[in-house]
């Protein structure tokens, strides 16, 4: 696809569409929007625009489409697969100024938001009303970026991922047309589900300018446990047992010993340095949760758990959960001279113990710092390979380890990406994962974005 480089006239005309302080070609702004949190190579846009309304986005896209200028959306830049890197330059639309809560309808469990709001800011506002938006990627992330990547988190095993919480979307298409889709009703069987087409499309089909999200009520009672096992495989088998038992965990997180060690170092948690499951259950009463814990204990004992610490105090639970959330940031702090290559695959839960055993074996033999952890309840696993991107040998190791784990996941009817998206790094697996339906994805892309201006170089090979 041929794209136009921005000349003086383009710059002037684009600048006139917004206030002067919301258009920049400054070096530091271009650099700030040239890389996400991944190991992928940086690539600068030619200009950054901070829109404040759907109408502005519409006008900019109409212009960009006419002149064949690439446009890439930008939330918080926390992606791990190069998803928002403007690899073909052009414009970046940074949504940080479209960050308002437009209306909270607490009785309907719904909120209307602009795309640039951080999910944690949103949850802070909702907490006072006894509500929350469950997907929690842990990093600083915006609702627009979460919708585009179909982000998940520690609570997905119970509450689903972002796609399960989007009721309505306003999207600006490549030609500048703004369309609204969805309904405020909690269910519908009317027409094609366009929302699900845009969720997870990484800004390659349209730009989200408003969303209505479905919320959950904060649970009445919590219970949490930390359980250690002699091997990650045994922990993986316990995960399978808990999910199969229908106990409905709210979190079921796996941490290999190196992750526990790092969390101990950073937060002084005093946890045993062993393969660990951190689990949380939500329920109506303490009695119900005590019964649940008893069954969970039995399952973990069957898999030979070495220690079972149930009924953690609220403060201790919050401390552990916070540490788990911050694990990604700890990795970066602990290896300041390295970039994170965060492998992310997911498999059916029956395949989880085998996958986790392979991931552990590969990471131990990698010869570079590597950490295995995952949202185990969703069959999702991450291997964070900490690499020096300028070191050719290390990059080869990263590619090899990553490729073996993805291949294994695909051979088990899993996916090459459970939550980080395709971005740049997983495009090479699209054909093997999707077969002939990939051709239909390409047709949808050319229908909605015939000039290919929206986030080019992503998702499709
Ligand atoms: C430490 C760490 C831990 C993480 N843990 C998790 C995790 O547990 N689960 C998980 O799912 N992810 C995780 N991530 C990845 C990341 O946080 C998520 O993918 C998140 O959804 C990205 O949001 P963002 O606002 O940073 O989006 P960005 O990275 O800025 O952009 C993401 C994509 O959205 C597009 N985009 C942005 N705004 C719009 C818009 N308005 N319309 C259309 N497209 C748009 C961009 O072009 C890009 O393709 C983690 C990242 C880090 C750094």
Coordinates of C-alpha atoms and ligand atoms in Angstrom, one line a residue:
X1 CA 0.0 0.0 0.0
X2 CA 1.4 3.4 -1.0
X3 CA 1.0 6.2 1.6
X4 CA 1.5 9.9 1.4
X5 CA 4.2 11.7 3.4
X6 CA 2.8 14.8 5.1
X7 CA 3.9 18.0 3.4
X8 CA 3.5 21.6 4.5
X9 CA 0.0 21.9 3.1
X10 CA -1.2 18.7 4.9
X11 CA 0.3 19.9 8.2
X12 CA -1.4 23.3 7.8
X13 CA -4.8 21.9 6.9
X14 CA -4.7 19.2 9.6
X15 CA -3.6 21.7 12.2
X16 CA -6.6 24.0 11.3
X17 CA -9.0 21.1 12.3
X18 CA -8.1 21.4 16.0
X19 CA -6.8 24.1 18.3
X20 CA -3.0 24.8 17.8
X21 CA -2.0 23.2 21.1
X22 CA -3.5 19.9 20.1
X23 CA -1.4 19.3 17.0
X24 CA 2.3 18.6 17.3
X25 CA 5.3 17.7 15.2
X26 CA 7.7 18.2 18.1
X27 CA 10.5 15.7 18.5
X28 CA 9.6 14.6 22.0
X29 CA 5.9 14.1 21.1
X30 CA 6.9 12.0 18.1
X31 CA 9.3 9.9 20.2
X32 CA 6.7 9.4 22.9
X33 CA 4.3 8.0 20.3
X34 CA 6.9 5.8 18.6
X35 CA 6.9 2.8 20.8
X36 CA 4.7 0.9 23.2
X37 CA 5.9 -1.3 26.1
X38 CA 7.0 -4.2 23.9
X39 CA 10.4 -5.1 22.4
X40 CA 9.2 -4.1 18.9
X41 CA 11.3 -1.5 17.1
X42 CA 10.2 2.2 17.5
X43 CA 8.7 4.0 14.5
X44 CA 7.8 7.7 14.7
X45 CA 4.6 9.2 13.4
X46 CA 4.9 12.5 11.4
X47 CA 2.4 14.3 13.6
X48 CA 0.3 13.8 16.7
X49 CA -3.2 15.1 17.2
X50 CA -5.2 15.1 20.4
X51 CA -8.9 15.1 19.3
X52 CA -11.6 16.2 21.8
X53 CA -14.7 15.0 19.9
X54 CA -16.0 12.4 17.5
X55 CA -16.7 15.2 15.0
X56 CA -13.0 16.2 15.0
X57 CA -12.0 12.5 14.5
X58 CA -14.5 12.3 11.7
X59 CA -13.1 15.4 9.9
X60 CA -9.5 14.2 10.4
X61 CA -10.2 10.7 9.0
X62 CA -12.1 12.1 6.0
X63 CA -9.0 14.2 5.1
X64 CA -6.5 11.4 5.8
X65 CA -8.5 8.9 3.7
X66 CA -8.7 11.4 0.8
X67 CA -4.9 11.9 0.9
X68 CA -3.9 8.3 1.8
X69 CA -2.4 9.3 5.2
X70 CA -2.0 6.5 7.8
X71 CA -3.8 7.0 11.1
X72 CA -3.1 5.1 14.2
X73 CA -5.1 5.4 17.5
X74 CA -3.2 5.8 20.8
X75 CA -4.5 5.1 24.3
X76 CA -1.8 4.8 26.9
X77 CA 0.7 3.0 24.7
X78 CA 0.8 0.0 27.1
X79 CA 0.5 -2.6 24.4
X80 CA 2.9 -5.6 24.4
X81 CA 2.8 -6.5 20.7
X82 CA 3.6 -3.2 19.0
X83 CA -0.2 -2.6 18.4
X84 CA -0.1 1.2 18.5
X85 CA 3.4 1.7 16.9
X86 CA 2.8 3.8 13.7
X87 CA 5.0 1.6 11.5
X88 CA 4.0 3.5 8.4
X89 CA 4.3 6.9 10.0
X90 CA 1.4 9.4 9.2
X91 CA -0.8 10.6 12.1
X92 CA -1.3 9.4 15.6
X93 CA -4.6 10.2 17.3
X94 CA -3.9 10.4 21.0
X95 CA -7.2 10.1 23.0
X96 CA -5.9 11.3 26.3
X97 CA -8.1 14.4 26.1
X98 CA -11.2 12.4 25.3
X99 CA -11.2 10.9 28.8
X100 CA -14.6 11.8 30.3
X101 CA -17.3 9.7 32.0
X102 CA -20.4 11.0 30.1
X103 CA -23.1 9.3 32.3
X104 CA -23.3 6.6 34.9
X105 CA -26.7 4.8 35.0
X106 CA -26.1 2.8 38.1
X107 CA -29.6 1.2 38.2
X108 CA -28.9 -0.3 34.7
X109 CA -25.3 -1.2 35.6
X110 CA -24.1 0.9 32.6
X111 CA -21.7 3.8 32.0
X112 CA -21.1 5.9 28.8
X113 CA -17.4 6.9 28.4
X114 CA -15.0 8.5 26.0
X115 CA -12.2 6.2 24.8
X116 CA -9.3 7.9 26.5
X117 CA -10.4 7.3 30.1
X118 CA -8.1 5.0 32.1
X119 CA -10.0 1.9 33.4
X120 CA -8.6 2.5 36.9
X121 CA -9.9 6.1 37.0
X122 CA -13.2 4.8 35.8
X123 CA -13.3 2.1 38.6
X124 CA -12.4 4.7 41.2
X125 CA -15.5 6.7 40.2
X126 CA -17.7 3.6 40.1
X127 CA -16.5 2.2 43.4
X128 CA -18.6 4.8 45.3
X129 CA -21.7 3.5 43.6
X130 CA -20.9 -0.1 44.4
X131 CA -20.1 -0.9 40.8
X132 CA -17.0 -1.9 38.8
X133 CA -15.8 -2.6 35.2
X134 CA -14.0 -6.0 35.6
X135 CA -11.3 -6.3 32.9
X136 CA -8.1 -5.2 34.6
X137 CA -4.9 -5.5 32.5
X138 CA -2.8 -4.2 35.4
X139 CA -0.9 -1.6 33.3
X140 CA -2.2 1.9 32.8
X141 CA -4.6 1.4 30.0
X142 CA -7.5 3.3 28.4
X143 CA -11.0 1.9 27.5
X144 CA -10.3 2.7 23.8
X145 CA -7.1 0.6 23.9
X146 CA -8.8 -2.2 25.9
X147 CA -11.6 -2.3 23.4
X148 CA -9.2 -2.3 20.5
X149 CA -7.1 -5.1 22.0
X150 CA -10.0 -7.0 23.7
X151 CA -8.0 -6.8 26.9
X152 CA -8.5 -9.2 29.9
X153 CA -7.1 -9.5 33.3
X154 CA -7.1 -11.3 36.6
X155 CA -10.9 -11.3 36.9
X156 CA -11.6 -12.6 33.4
X157 CA -12.1 -16.2 34.6
X158 CA -15.3 -15.1 36.2
X159 CA -16.4 -11.8 34.6
X160 CA -15.2 -12.2 31.0
X161 CA -12.9 -10.0 28.9
X162 CA -13.6 -6.5 27.5
X163 CA -15.7 -7.9 24.7
X164 CA -18.2 -9.2 27.2
X165 CA -18.8 -5.7 28.6
X166 CA -19.4 -3.5 25.5
X167 CA -23.0 -2.8 24.9
X168 CA -22.8 0.1 22.5
X169 CA -20.0 1.7 20.4
X170 CA -19.7 4.9 18.4
X171 CA -17.0 4.3 15.7
X172 CA -15.6 6.6 13.1
X173 CA -14.8 4.7 9.9
X174 CA -11.9 5.3 7.6
X175 CA -13.9 7.5 5.3
X176 CA -14.9 9.7 8.3
X177 CA -18.5 8.4 8.6
X178 CA -19.5 8.0 12.3
X179 CA -21.7 5.0 13.1
X180 CA -23.4 3.8 16.3
X181 CA -24.0 0.2 17.0
X182 CA -25.5 -1.9 19.8
X183 CA -28.3 -1.3 22.3
X184 CA -28.7 -0.5 26.0
X185 CA -30.7 -3.7 26.4
X186 CA -28.8 -6.4 28.2
X187 CA -29.5 -8.8 25.4
X188 CA -30.5 -8.6 21.7
X189 CA -30.7 -10.9 18.7
X190 CA -31.1 -8.1 16.2
X191 CA -28.8 -8.1 13.2
X192 CA -25.1 -8.8 12.8
X193 CA -23.0 -8.1 15.8
X194 CA -20.8 -5.3 14.6
X195 CA -19.6 -4.5 18.1
X196 CA -17.7 -7.8 18.2
X197 CA -16.2 -7.0 14.8
X198 CA -14.7 -3.8 16.1
X199 CA -13.7 -5.1 19.6
X200 CA -10.2 -6.7 19.2
X201 CA -9.6 -5.1 15.7
X202 CA -6.7 -3.0 17.1
X203 CA -7.9 0.2 15.4
X204 CA -7.6 -1.3 11.9
X205 CA -11.3 -1.2 11.1
X206 CA -12.5 2.0 12.8
X207 CA -11.7 4.5 15.6
X208 CA -13.8 4.2 18.8
X209 CA -15.0 7.6 20.0
X210 CA -17.6 6.5 22.6
X211 CA -18.6 3.3 24.4
X212 CA -21.4 2.1 26.7
X213 CA -20.0 -0.5 29.1
X214 CA -21.9 -3.1 31.1
X215 CA -20.8 -3.0 34.8
X216 CA -20.9 -5.5 37.6
X217 CA -21.9 -4.9 41.3
X218 CA -19.1 -5.1 43.8
X219 CA -19.3 -8.5 45.5
X220 CA -20.6 -8.8 49.0
X221 CA -18.0 -11.2 50.3
X222 CA -14.5 -12.2 49.2
X223 CA -12.3 -15.1 50.1
X224 CA -8.7 -15.7 48.9
X225 CA -6.0 -18.4 49.3
X226 CA -2.4 -18.8 48.4
X227 CA -1.4 -22.4 47.5
X228 CA 2.0 -23.7 46.7
X229 CA 2.9 -26.9 44.7
X230 CA 5.9 -29.0 44.0
X231 CA 5.8 -28.2 40.2
X232 CA 4.0 -25.9 37.8
X233 CA 2.4 -28.9 36.2
X234 CA 0.8 -29.9 39.5
X235 CA -0.4 -26.3 39.9
X236 CA -1.8 -26.5 36.4
X237 CA -3.7 -29.8 37.2
X238 CA -5.2 -28.1 40.3
X239 CA -6.4 -25.2 38.0
X240 CA -8.1 -27.8 35.8
X241 CA -9.7 -29.4 38.8
X242 CA -11.0 -26.2 40.2
X243 CA -12.5 -25.0 36.9
X244 CA -14.0 -28.5 36.2
X245 CA -15.6 -28.5 39.7
X246 CA -17.7 -25.4 38.7
X247 CA -16.6 -23.4 41.8
X248 CA -16.4 -20.2 39.8
X249 CA -13.2 -18.5 41.0
X250 CA -13.0 -14.8 40.5
X251 CA -9.2 -15.0 40.1
X252 CA -7.0 -18.0 39.5
X253 CA -3.4 -16.8 38.9
X254 CA -0.4 -19.0 38.4
X255 CA 3.1 -17.8 39.4
X256 CA 6.3 -19.7 38.8
X257 CA 8.9 -19.6 41.5
X258 CA 11.0 -16.8 39.8
X259 CA 7.9 -14.5 39.9
X260 CA 7.3 -15.2 43.6
X261 CA 10.9 -14.5 44.3
X262 CA 10.8 -11.2 42.5
X263 CA 7.5 -10.2 44.3
X264 CA 9.1 -11.1 47.7
X265 CA 12.1 -9.0 46.8
X266 CA 10.1 -6.0 45.8
X267 CA 7.2 -6.2 48.4
X268 CA 8.6 -8.2 51.2
X269 CA 5.7 -10.6 51.0
X270 CA 7.4 -13.6 52.7
X271 CA 5.8 -16.1 50.2
X272 CA 7.3 -19.6 49.7
X273 CA 9.4 -19.6 46.5
X274 CA 7.5 -22.4 44.8
X275 CA 5.0 -22.7 42.0
X276 CA 2.0 -20.8 43.4
X277 CA -1.7 -20.4 42.8
X278 CA -3.3 -17.2 44.0
X279 CA -7.0 -17.5 44.0
X280 CA -10.0 -15.4 44.9
X281 CA -13.7 -16.3 45.2
X282 CA -16.6 -13.9 45.4
X283 CA -19.9 -14.9 47.0
X284 CA -23.1 -13.8 48.9
X285 CA -22.1 -15.1 52.4
X286 CA -19.0 -16.1 54.4
X287 CA -20.6 -19.6 55.0
X288 CA -20.9 -20.2 51.2
X289 CA -17.3 -19.2 50.7
X290 CA -16.0 -21.4 53.6
X291 CA -17.7 -24.4 51.8
X292 CA -16.1 -23.4 48.5
X293 CA -12.6 -23.2 50.2
X294 CA -13.0 -26.7 51.7
X295 CA -13.6 -28.2 48.2
X296 CA -10.7 -26.2 46.7
X297 CA -8.5 -27.4 49.5
X298 CA -9.4 -31.0 48.7
X299 CA -8.6 -30.5 45.0
X300 CA -5.3 -28.9 45.7
X301 CA -4.4 -31.8 48.1
X302 CA -5.1 -34.3 45.4
X303 CA -2.5 -32.6 43.3
X304 CA 0.0 -32.7 46.2
X305 CA 0.0 -29.0 47.2
X306 CA 2.8 -28.3 49.7
X307 CA 1.0 -25.5 51.5
X308 CA -2.6 -24.2 51.5
X309 CA -3.2 -20.8 53.2
X310 CA -6.9 -20.0 53.0
X311 CA -9.1 -17.2 54.3
X312 CA -6.6 -14.4 53.9
X313 CA -7.4 -11.2 55.7
X314 CA -8.7 -8.5 53.4
X315 CA -5.5 -6.5 53.8
X316 CA -3.3 -9.4 53.0
X317 CA -5.4 -10.3 49.9
X318 CA -5.2 -6.7 48.7
X319 CA -1.5 -6.7 49.2
X320 CA -1.0 -9.9 47.2
X321 CA -3.4 -8.9 44.4
X322 CA -1.7 -5.5 44.1
X323 CA 1.7 -7.2 43.9
X324 CA 0.4 -9.6 41.2
X325 CA -1.0 -6.6 39.3
X326 CA 2.4 -4.9 39.5
X327 CA 4.4 -7.9 38.4
X328 CA 4.8 -6.6 34.8
X329 CA 6.1 -3.3 36.1
X330 CA 8.4 -5.1 38.6
X331 CA 9.9 -7.0 35.7
X332 CA 10.8 -3.8 33.9
X333 CA 12.2 -2.2 37.0
X334 CA 14.2 -5.2 37.8
X335 CA 15.8 -5.4 34.3
X336 CA 16.2 -1.7 33.4
X337 CA 18.6 -2.5 30.5
X338 CA 16.2 -5.1 28.9
X339 CA 12.9 -5.0 27.1
X340 CA 10.1 -7.4 27.8
X341 CA 9.0 -9.9 25.2
X342 CA 5.7 -11.0 26.7
X343 CA 4.6 -14.3 25.2
X344 CA 0.9 -14.6 25.5
X345 CA -1.0 -17.8 24.4
X346 CA -4.2 -19.5 25.6
X347 CA -5.4 -23.1 25.4
X348 CA -8.5 -25.1 26.4
X349 CA -8.2 -25.7 30.1
X350 CA -7.6 -29.5 29.7
X351 CA -4.4 -28.7 27.8
X352 CA -3.2 -26.2 30.4
X353 CA -1.0 -28.5 32.6
X354 CA 0.9 -29.8 29.5
X355 CA 1.4 -26.3 28.1
X356 CA 2.6 -24.8 31.3
X357 CA 5.1 -27.7 31.7
X358 CA 6.5 -26.9 28.3
X359 CA 6.6 -23.2 28.9
X360 CA 8.5 -23.7 32.1
X361 CA 11.0 -26.1 30.4
X362 CA 11.6 -23.6 27.6
X363 CA 12.0 -20.6 29.9
X364 CA 14.5 -22.4 32.2
X365 CA 16.6 -23.4 29.3
X366 CA 16.5 -20.0 27.5
X367 CA 19.6 -18.7 29.2
X368 CA 18.2 -15.2 29.6
X369 CA 16.0 -13.9 32.4
X370 CA 12.5 -15.4 31.9
X371 CA 9.4 -15.5 34.0
X372 CA 6.4 -17.7 33.7
X373 CA 3.0 -16.6 35.0
X374 CA -0.6 -16.5 33.7
X375 CA -4.3 -16.0 34.2
X376 CA -4.5 -19.8 34.7
X377 CA -8.3 -19.9 35.0
X378 CA -8.6 -18.8 31.4
X379 CA -5.9 -21.3 30.2
X380 CA -3.8 -18.2 29.5
X381 CA 0.0 -18.2 30.0
X382 CA 2.7 -15.6 29.7
X383 CA 6.4 -16.1 29.5
X384 CA 8.2 -12.8 29.9
X385 CA 11.5 -13.1 28.2
X386 CA 13.7 -10.2 29.2
X387 CA 15.9 -9.4 26.2
X388 CA 18.4 -6.9 24.9
X389 CA 16.9 -6.0 21.5
X390 CA 20.3 -5.0 20.1
X391 CA 21.7 -8.5 21.0
X392 CA 21.2 -10.6 17.9
X393 CA 21.8 -13.9 19.8
X394 CA 19.3 -13.0 22.5
X395 CA 16.7 -12.0 19.9
X396 CA 17.2 -15.4 18.3
X397 CA 16.6 -17.2 21.6
X398 CA 13.4 -15.1 22.2
X399 CA 12.1 -16.0 18.7
X400 CA 12.9 -19.6 19.2
X401 CA 11.3 -20.0 22.6
X402 CA 8.3 -17.9 21.7
X403 CA 7.8 -19.9 18.5
X404 CA 7.9 -23.2 20.2
X405 CA 5.3 -22.2 22.8
X406 CA 3.0 -20.6 20.2
X407 CA 3.3 -23.7 18.0
X408 CA 2.4 -25.9 20.9
X409 CA -0.6 -23.8 21.9
X410 CA -1.9 -23.9 18.3
X411 CA -1.4 -27.6 18.1
X412 CA -3.7 -27.9 21.1
X413 CA -6.5 -25.9 19.4
X414 CA -5.4 -22.8 21.3
X415 CA -4.6 -19.3 20.2
X416 CA -1.4 -17.4 19.5
X417 CA -2.6 -14.5 21.7
X418 CA -5.0 -14.7 24.6
X419 CA -5.2 -11.0 25.4
X420 CA -2.3 -8.9 24.0
X421 CA -3.5 -8.9 20.4
X422 CA -1.8 -9.6 17.1
X423 CA 0.0 -6.3 16.7
X424 CA 3.2 -6.8 14.7
X425 CA 4.5 -9.9 16.4
X426 CA 1.7 -12.4 16.0
X427 CA 0.8 -11.6 12.3
X428 CA 2.9 -14.6 11.1
X429 CA 0.5 -17.0 13.0
X430 CA -2.7 -15.6 11.5
X431 CA -2.8 -18.0 8.6
X432 CA -2.1 -21.1 10.6
X433 CA -4.7 -20.1 13.3
X434 CA -7.5 -18.9 11.0
X435 CA -7.0 -20.8 7.8
X436 CA -9.5 -19.7 5.1
X437 CA -11.4 -17.3 7.4
X438 CA -8.3 -15.1 7.2
X439 CA -9.3 -14.3 3.6
X440 CA -12.7 -13.1 4.9
X441 CA -10.9 -10.9 7.4
X442 CA -9.0 -9.3 4.6
X443 CA -12.2 -8.7 2.6
X444 CA -13.8 -7.1 5.7
X445 CA -10.7 -4.9 6.0
X446 CA -10.8 -3.8 2.4
X447 CA -14.6 -3.1 2.6
X448 CA -14.2 -0.9 5.7
X449 CA -10.9 0.7 4.9
X450 CA -10.2 0.4 1.2
X451 CA -7.2 2.6 1.3
X452 CA -5.7 0.7 4.3
X453 CA -5.1 3.9 6.2
X454 CA -6.1 2.6 9.7
X455 CA -3.2 1.3 11.7
X456 CA -1.4 -0.2 8.7
X457 CA 1.0 -3.1 9.2
X458 CA -1.0 -4.7 12.1
X459 CA -3.1 -7.8 12.5
X460 CA -3.3 -9.0 8.9
X461 CA -0.1 -10.5 7.4
Ligands
LIG1 C1 2.9 -4.4 32.7 C2 1.9 -4.7 31.7 C3 0.9 -5.7 32.1 C4 -0.1 -6.0 31.1 N1 -1.0 -6.9 31.5 C5 -2.1 -7.2 30.7 C6 -3.1 -8.1 31.0 O1 -3.1 -8.7 32.1 N2 -4.1 -8.3 30.1 C7 -4.2 -7.6 29.0 O2 -5.2 -7.8 28.2 N3 -3.2 -6.8 28.6 C8 -2.2 -6.5 29.4 N4 -1.2 -5.6 29.0 C9 -1.3 -5.0 27.7 C10 -2.0 -3.6 27.6 O3 -2.1 -3.0 28.8 C11 -3.4 -3.8 27.0 O4 -3.4 -4.4 25.7 C12 -4.3 -2.5 26.9 O5 -5.5 -2.8 26.5 C13 -3.7 -1.4 26.0 O6 -4.4 -0.3 26.3 P1 -3.8 1.2 25.9 O7 -4.7 2.2 26.4 O8 -2.4 1.3 26.5 O9 -3.8 1.1 24.3 P2 -2.6 1.4 23.3 O10 -1.4 0.5 23.6 O11 -2.3 2.8 23.3 O12 -3.3 0.9 22.0 C14 -3.7 -0.4 21.8 C15 -4.4 -0.6 20.5 O13 -5.6 0.2 20.5 C16 -5.6 1.1 19.4 N5 -6.4 2.2 19.9 C17 -6.2 3.0 20.9 N6 -7.2 3.9 21.1 C18 -8.1 3.6 20.1 C19 -9.4 4.1 19.8 N7 -10.0 5.1 20.4 N8 -10.1 3.5 18.7 C20 -9.5 2.5 18.0 N9 -8.3 2.0 18.3 C21 -7.6 2.5 19.3 C22 -4.2 1.3 19.1 O14 -4.0 1.8 17.7 C23 -3.6 0.0 19.3 O15 -3.8 -0.9 18.2 C24 -0.2 -5.3 29.9 C25 0.8 -4.3 29.6 C26 1.8 -4.0 30.5 C27 2.8 -3.0 30.1

